[in-house]
C-alpha positions as CSV (number, residue, x, y, z in Angstrom):
1,M,-18.5,-20.1,-37.2
2,F,-16.2,-22.6,-36.6
3,R,-12.0,-23.3,-36.4
4,K,-10.7,-26.0,-38.5
5,N,-10.6,-27.8,-35.4
6,G,-14.4,-28.2,-35.0
7,K,-14.5,-25.5,-32.1
8,K,-16.9,-22.3,-32.3
9,D,-15.4,-19.2,-33.4
10,P,-14.9,-16.8,-29.4
11,E,-18.6,-14.9,-29.4
12,L,-18.7,-11.4,-31.0
13,F,-20.1,-9.1,-28.4
14,Q,-22.1,-5.1,-28.2
15,N,-19.8,-4.3,-24.4
16,V,-18.3,-6.1,-22.0
17,S,-22.1,-6.3,-20.3
18,E,-23.9,-8.0,-23.5
19,G,-20.9,-9.6,-23.9
20,L,-21.0,-11.6,-19.5
21,R,-25.1,-11.6,-19.7
22,K,-24.4,-14.4,-22.7
23,L,-22.0,-16.4,-21.8
24,Y,-23.3,-16.7,-18.1
25,R,-26.6,-18.0,-19.7
26,T,-25.6,-19.9,-22.8
27,K,-22.3,-21.1,-21.1
28,L,-21.4,-21.4,-17.5
29,F,-25.4,-21.4,-16.5
30,P,-26.3,-25.0,-17.7
31,L,-23.2,-26.5,-16.1
32,E,-24.4,-24.5,-12.7
33,D,-27.7,-26.2,-12.8
34,T,-27.1,-29.2,-13.7
35,Y,-25.0,-29.8,-10.4
36,R,-27.0,-28.2,-8.6
37,F,-24.5,-24.9,-7.7
38,H,-27.4,-22.7,-7.2
39,D,-27.9,-24.8,-3.7
40,F,-24.3,-25.5,-2.8
41,H,-23.1,-21.9,-3.3
42,S,-24.7,-18.8,-4.7
43,P,-27.9,-18.3,-6.6
44,A,-28.2,-17.7,-9.8
45,L,-27.3,-14.6,-11.5
46,E,-30.3,-12.6,-13.3
47,D,-29.6,-9.4,-15.9
48,A,-29.9,-6.6,-13.0
49,D,-25.8,-8.1,-11.6
50,F,-24.8,-7.7,-14.9
51,D,-26.1,-4.1,-15.7
52,N,-26.5,-2.5,-11.9
53,K,-24.1,0.7,-10.9
54,P,-20.7,-0.1,-8.3
55,M,-21.7,-1.2,-5.0
56,V,-19.9,-0.3,-1.9
57,L,-20.6,-2.5,1.3
58,L,-19.6,-1.2,4.9
59,V,-19.4,-3.6,7.6
60,G,-18.1,-2.9,11.0
61,Q,-19.6,-3.2,14.7
62,Y,-21.6,-0.9,15.9
63,S,-20.9,2.2,16.7
64,T,-17.3,2.4,14.2
65,G,-18.9,5.7,12.3
66,K,-20.5,3.2,9.0
67,T,-23.6,5.3,8.8
68,T,-21.8,8.3,9.2
69,F,-18.9,7.7,6.6
70,I,-21.6,7.6,4.2
71,R,-23.3,10.6,5.2
72,H,-19.7,12.0,4.8
73,L,-19.2,10.8,1.5
74,M,-22.4,11.7,-0.1
75,E,-22.8,15.3,2.4
76,Q,-26.4,14.6,2.9
77,D,-28.7,12.4,4.7
78,F,-30.5,9.8,3.0
79,P,-34.0,8.1,4.4
80,G,-34.2,5.7,7.1
81,M,-30.7,7.2,8.3
82,R,-29.9,6.5,12.2
83,I,-26.7,7.7,14.0
84,G,-25.4,7.7,17.4
85,P,-23.5,5.9,19.8
86,E,-26.1,2.6,20.5
87,P,-26.6,-0.2,18.3
88,T,-28.6,2.1,15.6
89,T,-28.4,0.8,11.9
90,D,-30.7,-2.3,12.6
91,S,-31.2,-3.0,8.8
92,F,-29.2,-3.3,5.9
93,I,-29.6,-0.1,3.9
94,A,-29.2,-0.2,-0.1
95,V,-28.5,3.7,-0.3
96,M,-29.3,4.5,-4.4
97,H,-29.7,6.6,-6.9
98,G,-33.3,7.8,-7.8
99,E,-35.1,10.9,-8.8
100,Q,-37.4,11.5,-5.7
101,E,-36.7,10.5,-2.4
102,G,-38.0,7.9,-0.7
103,V,-37.9,4.2,0.7
104,I,-38.7,0.8,-0.3
105,P,-39.3,-2.0,1.5
106,G,-37.7,-5.3,1.2
107,N,-40.7,-7.3,0.5
108,A,-41.0,-4.9,-2.4
109,L,-37.3,-4.5,-3.1
110,V,-36.8,-7.7,-3.9
111,V,-39.6,-8.3,-6.9
112,D,-38.1,-5.5,-8.6
113,P,-36.4,-6.9,-12.3
114,K,-34.5,-3.7,-12.3
115,K,-32.6,-4.2,-8.6
116,P,-29.7,-6.6,-8.3
117,F,-31.3,-8.0,-5.1
118,R,-34.1,-10.8,-6.5
119,K,-32.6,-13.6,-4.7
120,L,-32.1,-12.4,-1.2
121,N,-36.0,-13.5,-1.5
122,A,-34.0,-16.4,0.3
123,F,-33.6,-15.8,3.1
124,G,-36.8,-14.8,4.3
125,N,-39.3,-12.4,6.0
126,A,-37.4,-12.2,8.9
127,F,-34.2,-10.8,6.7
128,L,-36.6,-8.9,4.4
129,N,-38.3,-7.1,7.3
130,R,-34.9,-5.9,8.3
131,F,-33.4,-4.7,4.5
132,M,-34.9,-1.0,2.4
133,C,-33.4,0.8,-0.9
134,A,-33.1,4.3,0.3
135,Q,-33.4,6.3,-2.7
136,M,-32.6,9.6,-3.6
137,P,-31.0,12.6,-6.1
138,N,-27.2,12.6,-5.3
139,A,-24.5,12.8,-7.6
140,V,-22.4,10.0,-5.9
141,L,-25.1,7.8,-6.0
142,E,-25.0,8.4,-9.6
143,S,-21.9,6.6,-10.1
144,I,-22.3,4.4,-7.3
145,S,-24.7,2.2,-4.3
146,I,-23.3,1.8,-0.9
147,I,-24.6,-1.0,1.0
148,D,-25.1,0.2,4.6
149,T,-25.3,-2.9,7.2
150,P,-26.3,-3.7,10.9
151,G,-23.4,-2.9,13.5
152,I,-21.9,-6.9,14.4
153,L,-23.1,-7.1,17.7
154,S,-20.8,-9.1,20.2
155,G,-21.3,-12.4,22.3
156,E,-25.3,-13.6,22.3
157,K,-27.1,-10.7,21.4
158,Q,-25.3,-11.5,17.7
159,R,-27.5,-14.9,17.9
160,I,-30.0,-14.6,19.4
161,S,-31.5,-10.7,17.9
162,R,-31.3,-11.6,13.9
163,G,-33.6,-14.1,13.0
164,Y,-31.9,-14.8,9.5
165,D,-28.2,-16.0,8.6
166,F,-26.0,-12.4,9.1
167,A,-22.5,-14.0,8.1
168,A,-24.5,-15.7,5.2
169,V,-26.8,-12.6,3.8
170,L,-23.2,-10.9,3.8
171,E,-21.6,-13.7,2.4
172,W,-24.2,-13.1,-1.0
173,F,-23.3,-9.0,-1.1
174,A,-19.5,-9.5,-0.9
175,E,-20.0,-12.1,-4.2
176,R,-21.7,-8.7,-5.5
177,V,-19.9,-5.5,-4.9
178,D,-17.0,-4.1,-6.0
179,R,-15.7,-2.3,-2.2
180,I,-15.5,-4.4,0.9
181,I,-14.8,-1.4,3.6
182,L,-14.4,-2.8,7.0
183,L,-14.7,0.0,9.5
184,F,-13.2,-0.7,13.5
185,D,-13.1,2.5,15.7
186,A,-10.0,3.5,17.4
187,H,-11.1,3.0,21.1
188,K,-13.4,-0.1,20.0
189,L,-10.4,-2.5,19.0
190,D,-11.5,-6.3,20.0
191,I,-13.0,-8.1,17.3
192,S,-15.9,-10.0,18.3
193,D,-15.9,-13.6,17.7
194,E,-18.7,-12.2,15.6
195,F,-17.3,-10.2,13.5
196,S,-14.1,-12.7,13.2
197,E,-16.9,-14.9,11.7
198,V,-18.3,-12.1,9.6
199,I,-15.0,-11.5,8.1
200,R,-13.2,-15.7,7.9
201,A,-17.0,-15.3,5.4
202,L,-15.5,-12.8,2.8
203,K,-12.9,-15.1,2.6
204,N,-12.4,-15.1,-1.1
205,H,-12.9,-11.4,-1.7
206,E,-10.1,-10.2,0.2
207,D,-8.8,-8.5,-3.1
208,K,-12.1,-5.7,-2.9
209,M,-11.2,-5.4,0.9
210,R,-10.5,-2.1,2.3
211,V,-10.1,-1.4,6.2
212,V,-11.1,1.7,7.8
213,L,-9.7,3.2,11.2
214,N,-11.5,5.5,11.8
215,K,-11.9,8.7,14.4
216,A,-8.0,8.1,14.6
217,D,-8.3,11.9,15.3
218,Q,-10.0,11.2,18.9
219,I,-5.7,9.8,20.4
220,S,-2.7,11.3,20.1
221,T,0.2,10.1,18.2
222,Q,1.7,7.6,20.4
223,Q,-1.9,5.7,20.9
224,L,-2.0,5.9,17.1
225,M,0.7,3.8,16.8
226,R,-0.1,1.2,19.2
227,V,-3.6,0.9,18.0
228,Y,-1.9,0.7,14.8
229,G,0.0,-1.8,15.5
230,A,-2.8,-4.1,17.7
231,L,-5.0,-3.8,14.7
232,M,-2.8,-5.4,12.0
233,W,-1.8,-8.6,14.4
234,S,-5.7,-9.1,14.8
235,L,-6.5,-9.0,11.0
236,G,-3.7,-10.9,10.5
237,K,-5.0,-14.0,12.4
238,I,-8.2,-13.8,11.3
239,I,-7.6,-12.8,6.9
240,N,-4.8,-15.4,5.4
241,T,-3.5,-14.0,3.4
242,P,0.3,-13.2,2.6
243,E,-0.1,-9.5,1.6
244,V,-1.1,-6.6,3.9
245,V,-4.6,-5.3,3.9
246,R,-4.8,-1.7,3.5
247,V,-5.9,-0.1,5.9
248,Y,-6.8,3.8,5.8
249,I,-6.6,6.1,9.2
250,G,-8.4,8.9,9.4
251,S,-11.6,10.4,10.9
252,F,-14.3,10.5,8.7
253,W,-16.7,12.9,9.2
254,A,-17.3,16.8,8.4
255,Q,-16.4,18.2,12.5
256,P,-13.0,19.5,14.0
257,L,-10.6,17.2,14.2
258,L,-10.0,16.6,18.0
259,V,-6.1,15.8,18.3
260,P,-5.1,17.9,15.2
261,D,-1.2,16.5,15.2
262,N,-1.7,13.6,12.3
263,R,-3.7,16.1,10.0
264,K,-1.7,16.2,7.2
265,L,-1.3,12.0,7.5
266,F,-5.2,11.7,8.0
267,E,-5.6,14.5,4.2
268,A,-2.7,11.9,2.7
269,E,-5.4,9.0,3.8
270,E,-8.6,10.4,2.5
271,Q,-6.7,11.1,-0.8
272,D,-5.8,7.8,-1.3
273,L,-9.7,6.3,-0.3
274,F,-11.3,8.3,-2.2
275,L,-9.2,7.7,-5.2
276,D,-10.4,4.1,-4.7
277,I,-13.8,4.5,-4.3
278,Q,-13.6,7.3,-7.2
279,S,-12.0,4.6,-9.9
280,L,-14.8,1.8,-9.5
281,P,-16.7,3.0,-12.3
282,R,-14.0,2.8,-14.2
283,N,-13.0,-0.6,-12.9
284,A,-16.7,-2.4,-12.8
285,A,-16.6,-3.9,-15.7
286,L,-13.2,-6.0,-15.2
287,R,-14.8,-6.8,-11.4
288,K,-17.5,-8.6,-13.1
289,L,-15.4,-10.0,-15.6
290,N,-13.5,-11.4,-12.7
291,D,-16.5,-12.8,-10.1
292,L,-17.6,-14.2,-13.3
293,I,-14.1,-16.3,-13.9
294,K,-14.1,-17.0,-10.1
295,R,-17.8,-18.4,-10.5
296,A,-16.6,-20.8,-13.3
297,R,-13.8,-22.8,-11.3
298,L,-16.0,-22.7,-9.2
299,A,-18.7,-24.5,-11.3
300,K,-16.1,-26.6,-11.9
301,V,-15.4,-28.1,-8.8
302,Q,-17.9,-28.3,-7.8
303,A,-19.8,-30.9,-11.2
304,Y,-16.6,-32.9,-10.4
305,I,-17.2,-33.4,-6.6
306,I,-21.0,-34.0,-7.4
307,S,-20.7,-36.4,-10.5
308,S,-17.3,-38.5,-8.2
309,L,-20.0,-39.3,-5.3
310,K,-23.2,-40.4,-8.1
311,K,-19.8,-42.6,-9.5
312,E,-19.2,-43.8,-5.7
313,M,-22.8,-44.7,-4.8
314,P,-23.8,-48.2,-5.2
315,A,-27.2,-49.3,-7.5
316,M,-28.7,-51.4,-5.2
317,F,-28.7,-51.5,-1.3
318,G,-26.3,-50.1,1.3
319,K,-27.4,-46.3,0.1
320,D,-27.4,-44.3,3.5
321,A,-23.9,-45.6,5.1
322,K,-22.4,-45.4,2.1
323,K,-23.2,-41.4,1.4
324,K,-21.8,-41.3,5.8
325,E,-18.6,-43.0,4.6
326,L,-18.2,-40.8,1.0
327,I,-19.1,-37.3,3.5
328,T,-16.5,-38.3,6.0
329,N,-14.2,-39.3,3.3
330,L,-14.3,-36.3,1.1
331,S,-11.1,-34.5,1.7
332,E,-9.7,-37.9,-0.2
333,I,-12.5,-37.1,-3.2
334,Y,-10.7,-33.3,-3.1
335,H,-7.3,-34.6,-3.2
336,R,-8.4,-37.3,-6.1
337,I,-10.1,-34.8,-8.0
338,E,-7.0,-32.3,-7.3
339,K,-4.8,-34.3,-8.8
340,E,-7.1,-36.3,-11.9
341,H,-7.8,-32.3,-12.8
342,Q,-4.8,-30.7,-12.5
343,I,-7.0,-28.3,-10.1
344,S,-5.4,-25.8,-7.6
345,P,-6.7,-26.2,-3.6
346,G,-8.1,-22.7,-3.2
347,D,-10.6,-23.4,-5.8
348,F,-12.3,-26.1,-3.8
349,P,-15.3,-25.3,-1.3
350,N,-14.9,-25.6,2.3
351,I,-14.8,-29.1,3.2
352,A,-17.0,-27.6,6.5
353,K,-19.2,-26.0,5.0
354,M,-19.6,-29.1,2.2
355,Q,-20.4,-31.9,4.3
356,E,-23.1,-30.0,6.3
357,L,-25.1,-29.3,2.3
358,L,-24.4,-33.0,1.2
359,N,-26.4,-33.8,4.4
360,G,-29.3,-33.4,3.1
361,Q,-29.1,-34.2,-0.5
362,D,-30.2,-38.0,-2.7
363,F,-27.0,-38.6,-3.7
364,T,-29.0,-40.7,-5.5
365,K,-30.1,-38.2,-8.1
366,F,-26.9,-36.6,-8.5
367,P,-26.0,-36.6,-12.6
368,V,-23.2,-37.7,-13.7
369,L,-20.3,-36.3,-15.4
370,R,-21.3,-34.2,-18.9
371,P,-17.9,-33.8,-20.9
372,K,-19.7,-31.2,-23.3
373,L,-21.1,-28.8,-20.2
374,L,-17.7,-28.6,-19.2
375,E,-16.1,-28.2,-22.5
376,A,-18.3,-25.1,-22.9
377,V,-17.0,-23.2,-19.7
378,E,-13.4,-24.8,-20.5
379,D,-14.1,-23.0,-24.2
380,M,-15.5,-19.4,-22.5
381,L,-12.2,-19.6,-20.4
382,A,-10.3,-20.0,-23.2
383,N,-11.6,-17.8,-25.2
384,D,-14.8,-15.6,-24.7
385,I,-12.8,-14.2,-22.0
386,A,-9.8,-12.8,-23.9
387,K,-11.8,-11.4,-26.2
388,L,-13.7,-10.2,-23.4
389,M,-11.0,-8.7,-21.7
390,I,-10.0,-6.4,-25.2
391,L,-13.2,-4.8,-25.0
392,V,-12.7,-4.2,-21.9
393,R,-9.8,-1.8,-22.5
394,Q,-12.2,-0.5,-25.3
395,E,-14.5,0.9,-22.7
396,E,-11.7,2.0,-20.4
397,A,-10.2,3.6,-23.2
398,D,-13.6,5.5,-25.0
399,M,-14.7,6.5,-20.8
400,P,-11.2,7.5,-19.3
401,S,-12.5,10.2,-16.9
402,Q,-15.7,8.0,-15.8
403,K,-15.4,8.6,-11.9
404,V,-17.4,9.4,-9.1
405,K,-17.8,12.7,-8.2
406,G,-20.2,15.0,-6.1
407,G,-20.0,15.0,-2.6
408,A,-16.9,15.2,-0.5
409,F,-15.3,14.2,-4.0
410,E,-15.7,17.8,-4.9
411,G,-14.5,19.0,-1.8
412,T,-10.7,18.6,-2.4
413,M,-10.6,18.4,-5.9
414,N,-9.2,21.8,-7.2
415,G,-8.8,25.1,-4.5
416,P,-6.4,25.7,-2.2
417,F,-7.9,22.6,0.4
418,G,-7.2,20.7,-2.4
419,H,-4.6,17.4,-1.4
420,G,-0.7,18.7,-1.5
421,Y,-2.1,22.3,-2.7
422,G,0.7,24.3,-2.1
423,E,3.3,21.7,-1.5
424,G,5.8,19.8,-3.4
425,A,6.6,21.2,-6.8
426,S,2.9,23.0,-6.3
427,E,4.9,26.1,-3.9
428,G,4.1,28.8,-5.0
429,I,1.5,28.8,-7.4
430,D,-0.6,31.1,-6.6
431,E,2.1,33.6,-6.0
432,M,3.2,36.6,-8.2
433,E,6.7,36.2,-7.6
434,W,9.1,33.1,-8.8
435,V,8.9,30.9,-5.8
436,V,12.5,29.1,-6.7
437,G,13.9,33.2,-6.8
438,R,13.6,33.1,-2.5
439,D,16.4,30.8,-2.6
440,K,18.0,31.9,-6.1
441,P,21.3,33.6,-3.8
442,T,22.4,30.3,-2.4
443,Y,22.1,28.5,-5.7
444,D,23.7,31.4,-7.5
445,E,26.7,31.1,-4.9
446,I,27.4,27.7,-6.3
447,F,26.2,27.9,-10.4
448,Y,29.4,30.7,-10.0
449,T,31.7,27.8,-8.3
450,L,31.2,25.8,-11.3
451,S,32.9,28.5,-13.7
452,P,30.1,29.1,-15.9
453,I,30.8,30.2,-20.0
454,N,28.6,32.7,-22.0
455,G,26.4,32.3,-18.4
456,K,25.8,28.7,-18.5
457,V,27.6,25.6,-16.7
458,S,27.5,22.1,-18.8
459,G,26.0,18.6,-18.5
460,A,29.0,17.4,-16.8
461,A,29.8,20.6,-14.2
462,A,26.4,20.0,-13.4
463,K,26.0,16.5,-12.4
464,K,29.2,17.1,-10.4
465,E,26.8,19.3,-8.1
466,M,23.9,17.4,-8.6
467,V,24.8,14.1,-7.4
468,K,26.0,15.2,-4.1
469,S,21.7,14.7,-3.4
470,K,22.3,11.1,-3.2
471,L,19.6,11.1,-5.3
472,P,19.0,7.9,-8.0
473,N,20.6,8.7,-11.5
474,T,16.7,8.0,-12.6
475,V,15.6,11.0,-10.4
476,L,18.7,13.2,-11.4
477,G,18.4,12.6,-14.7
478,K,14.1,13.6,-14.6
479,I,15.5,16.4,-13.2
480,W,17.8,17.4,-15.4
481,K,14.8,17.3,-18.6
482,L,12.5,19.5,-15.8
483,A,15.0,22.3,-15.5
484,D,16.6,22.2,-19.3
485,V,13.5,24.5,-20.4
486,D,15.8,26.1,-23.6
487,K,16.6,22.0,-24.4
488,D,20.0,23.5,-25.3
489,G,21.9,20.6,-23.2
490,F,23.3,23.5,-20.6
491,L,21.7,25.0,-17.7
492,D,22.1,29.1,-16.9
493,D,21.4,30.7,-13.5
494,E,18.0,29.6,-13.5
495,E,17.8,26.5,-14.9
496,F,20.6,25.7,-12.2
497,A,18.4,27.2,-9.5
498,L,15.2,25.3,-11.1
499,A,17.0,22.4,-10.9
500,N,18.5,22.4,-7.1
501,H,14.5,23.6,-6.5
502,L,13.4,20.6,-7.5
503,I,16.0,18.4,-5.7
504,K,15.2,19.9,-2.6
505,V,11.2,19.0,-3.8
506,K,12.7,15.5,-3.8
507,L,14.7,15.1,-1.0
508,E,11.5,16.7,1.7
509,G,9.1,13.6,0.5
510,H,7.2,15.0,-2.9
511,E,6.7,13.2,-6.4
512,L,8.2,15.6,-9.3
513,P,6.1,16.5,-11.7
514,G,4.9,14.8,-14.9
515,K,5.7,18.1,-17.0
516,L,7.1,21.6,-15.4
517,P,4.5,23.8,-13.7
518,E,3.3,27.3,-15.4
519,H,5.0,28.8,-12.0
520,L,8.3,27.0,-11.3
521,V,8.7,28.2,-15.1
522,P,11.5,31.0,-15.2
523,P,10.9,34.4,-16.0
524,S,13.2,34.2,-18.6
525,K,12.4,31.2,-20.8
526,R,8.0,31.9,-20.3
527,G,7.2,31.1,-23.3
528,L,9.0,28.1,-24.2
529,V,7.4,25.7,-22.8
530,D,5.6,23.3,-24.9
531,D,1.9,22.9,-23.0
532,D,2.3,18.7,-23.9
533,E,5.5,17.5,-23.3
534,E,5.9,15.3,-20.3
535,V,8.9,14.0,-19.1
536,A,8.9,10.4,-18.7
């Protein structure tokens, strides 16, 4: 189908994965292939890249608890797992779901078309001998896969002991995973040069990055504050973003806390991190769409750079001298392309890395600019992506409960050990007596000073008392709606006590419920509350 301006209508797709795959193959891949994108930036995407489960990449210096963190999430050992204070994990281990427990070595893994690792073949045997897949039946792995990495060493150990480009392998994974978790040990905060180099290699993926300050139960509250401040200062120098990266503080293993002072903080932080990980399956399609857009923008810039270099090359003599001159003056070419095509400076590849890669290329074999290839990508970004966004939202709406289950994620979901159980609005949830009744005599004294008529006070009278809490009107309005159970515009003594109880809940730092929980409904009003009604 064509529109009046001669352009094709956006493609129609059955699902997001199929749409992404088709758009990549028909519109983006031809541009990448023509302008040597795969030699300079990233290997071509394969079908498995569009179909695979969300992946979580764990990165950190040795003995920060990466492998223990995985075991904590799954509540199960995995094949090839080794834990110790010395650098124990010396391999990249992809922990994935499988019906049978076992290990697939790297060389076999990169020829399996169903796994998204085929392009890792480019890193050679030195890497493949240090890469494996641990398969096992586990409820957590039904929704996500986890990549365990070797601990980052310090000093010369890092450069000498690895026969492959460690930072480049991590960068390859970073492009394809949904979440990158950087682990730090509260006792060893010094970020080595090698770790700094690795974090810089993850540039452009800050949106996927989360930081975990692990083993925080082993130090006092005062020390923890100092350690947290030092970590934020160190990260600020390496991660060049205006936003502060999210840091989760805790002790991620199934052992008693050594210093239990900060237990509530650790529980809240763990809950936040678990919710973040649990959201990955639901947001996986959006992440793949976002990564494809980033890739398309870089491929466009690559096409402009390569064609500009080709255009500047002489037809006959002085080719080598001109090549050297162009590489030296690459920043000027960047600036010219930026102005000519209105491209953001942030879309351009790292100039030093680009200069290094260009040294080994024959500029005379570079292709000239082909507008049709660029137009196809522009059309994809302007029209097809918008159609896919609608499909992403539809898929999310159809699967609202799609989240990670099993393992540690189940332990705090329900029952008395659930996060926030018995606190705030949940206080008294499993008690026979009405929890508001404890303080009702105090609230009754105030109630009767407001001169109730027929056992009820008006909204105006209740407001005079409620505003003394200094809470904003928006919050007090929500409390009024929750407390006025029979919706008659007045509060009787039980409803007034309930309003004051909810004010206390809010002042203690807890969130108000969306609808009134059953255990907070006044005894005389039970049966009046509409289960589906929720306060905005």
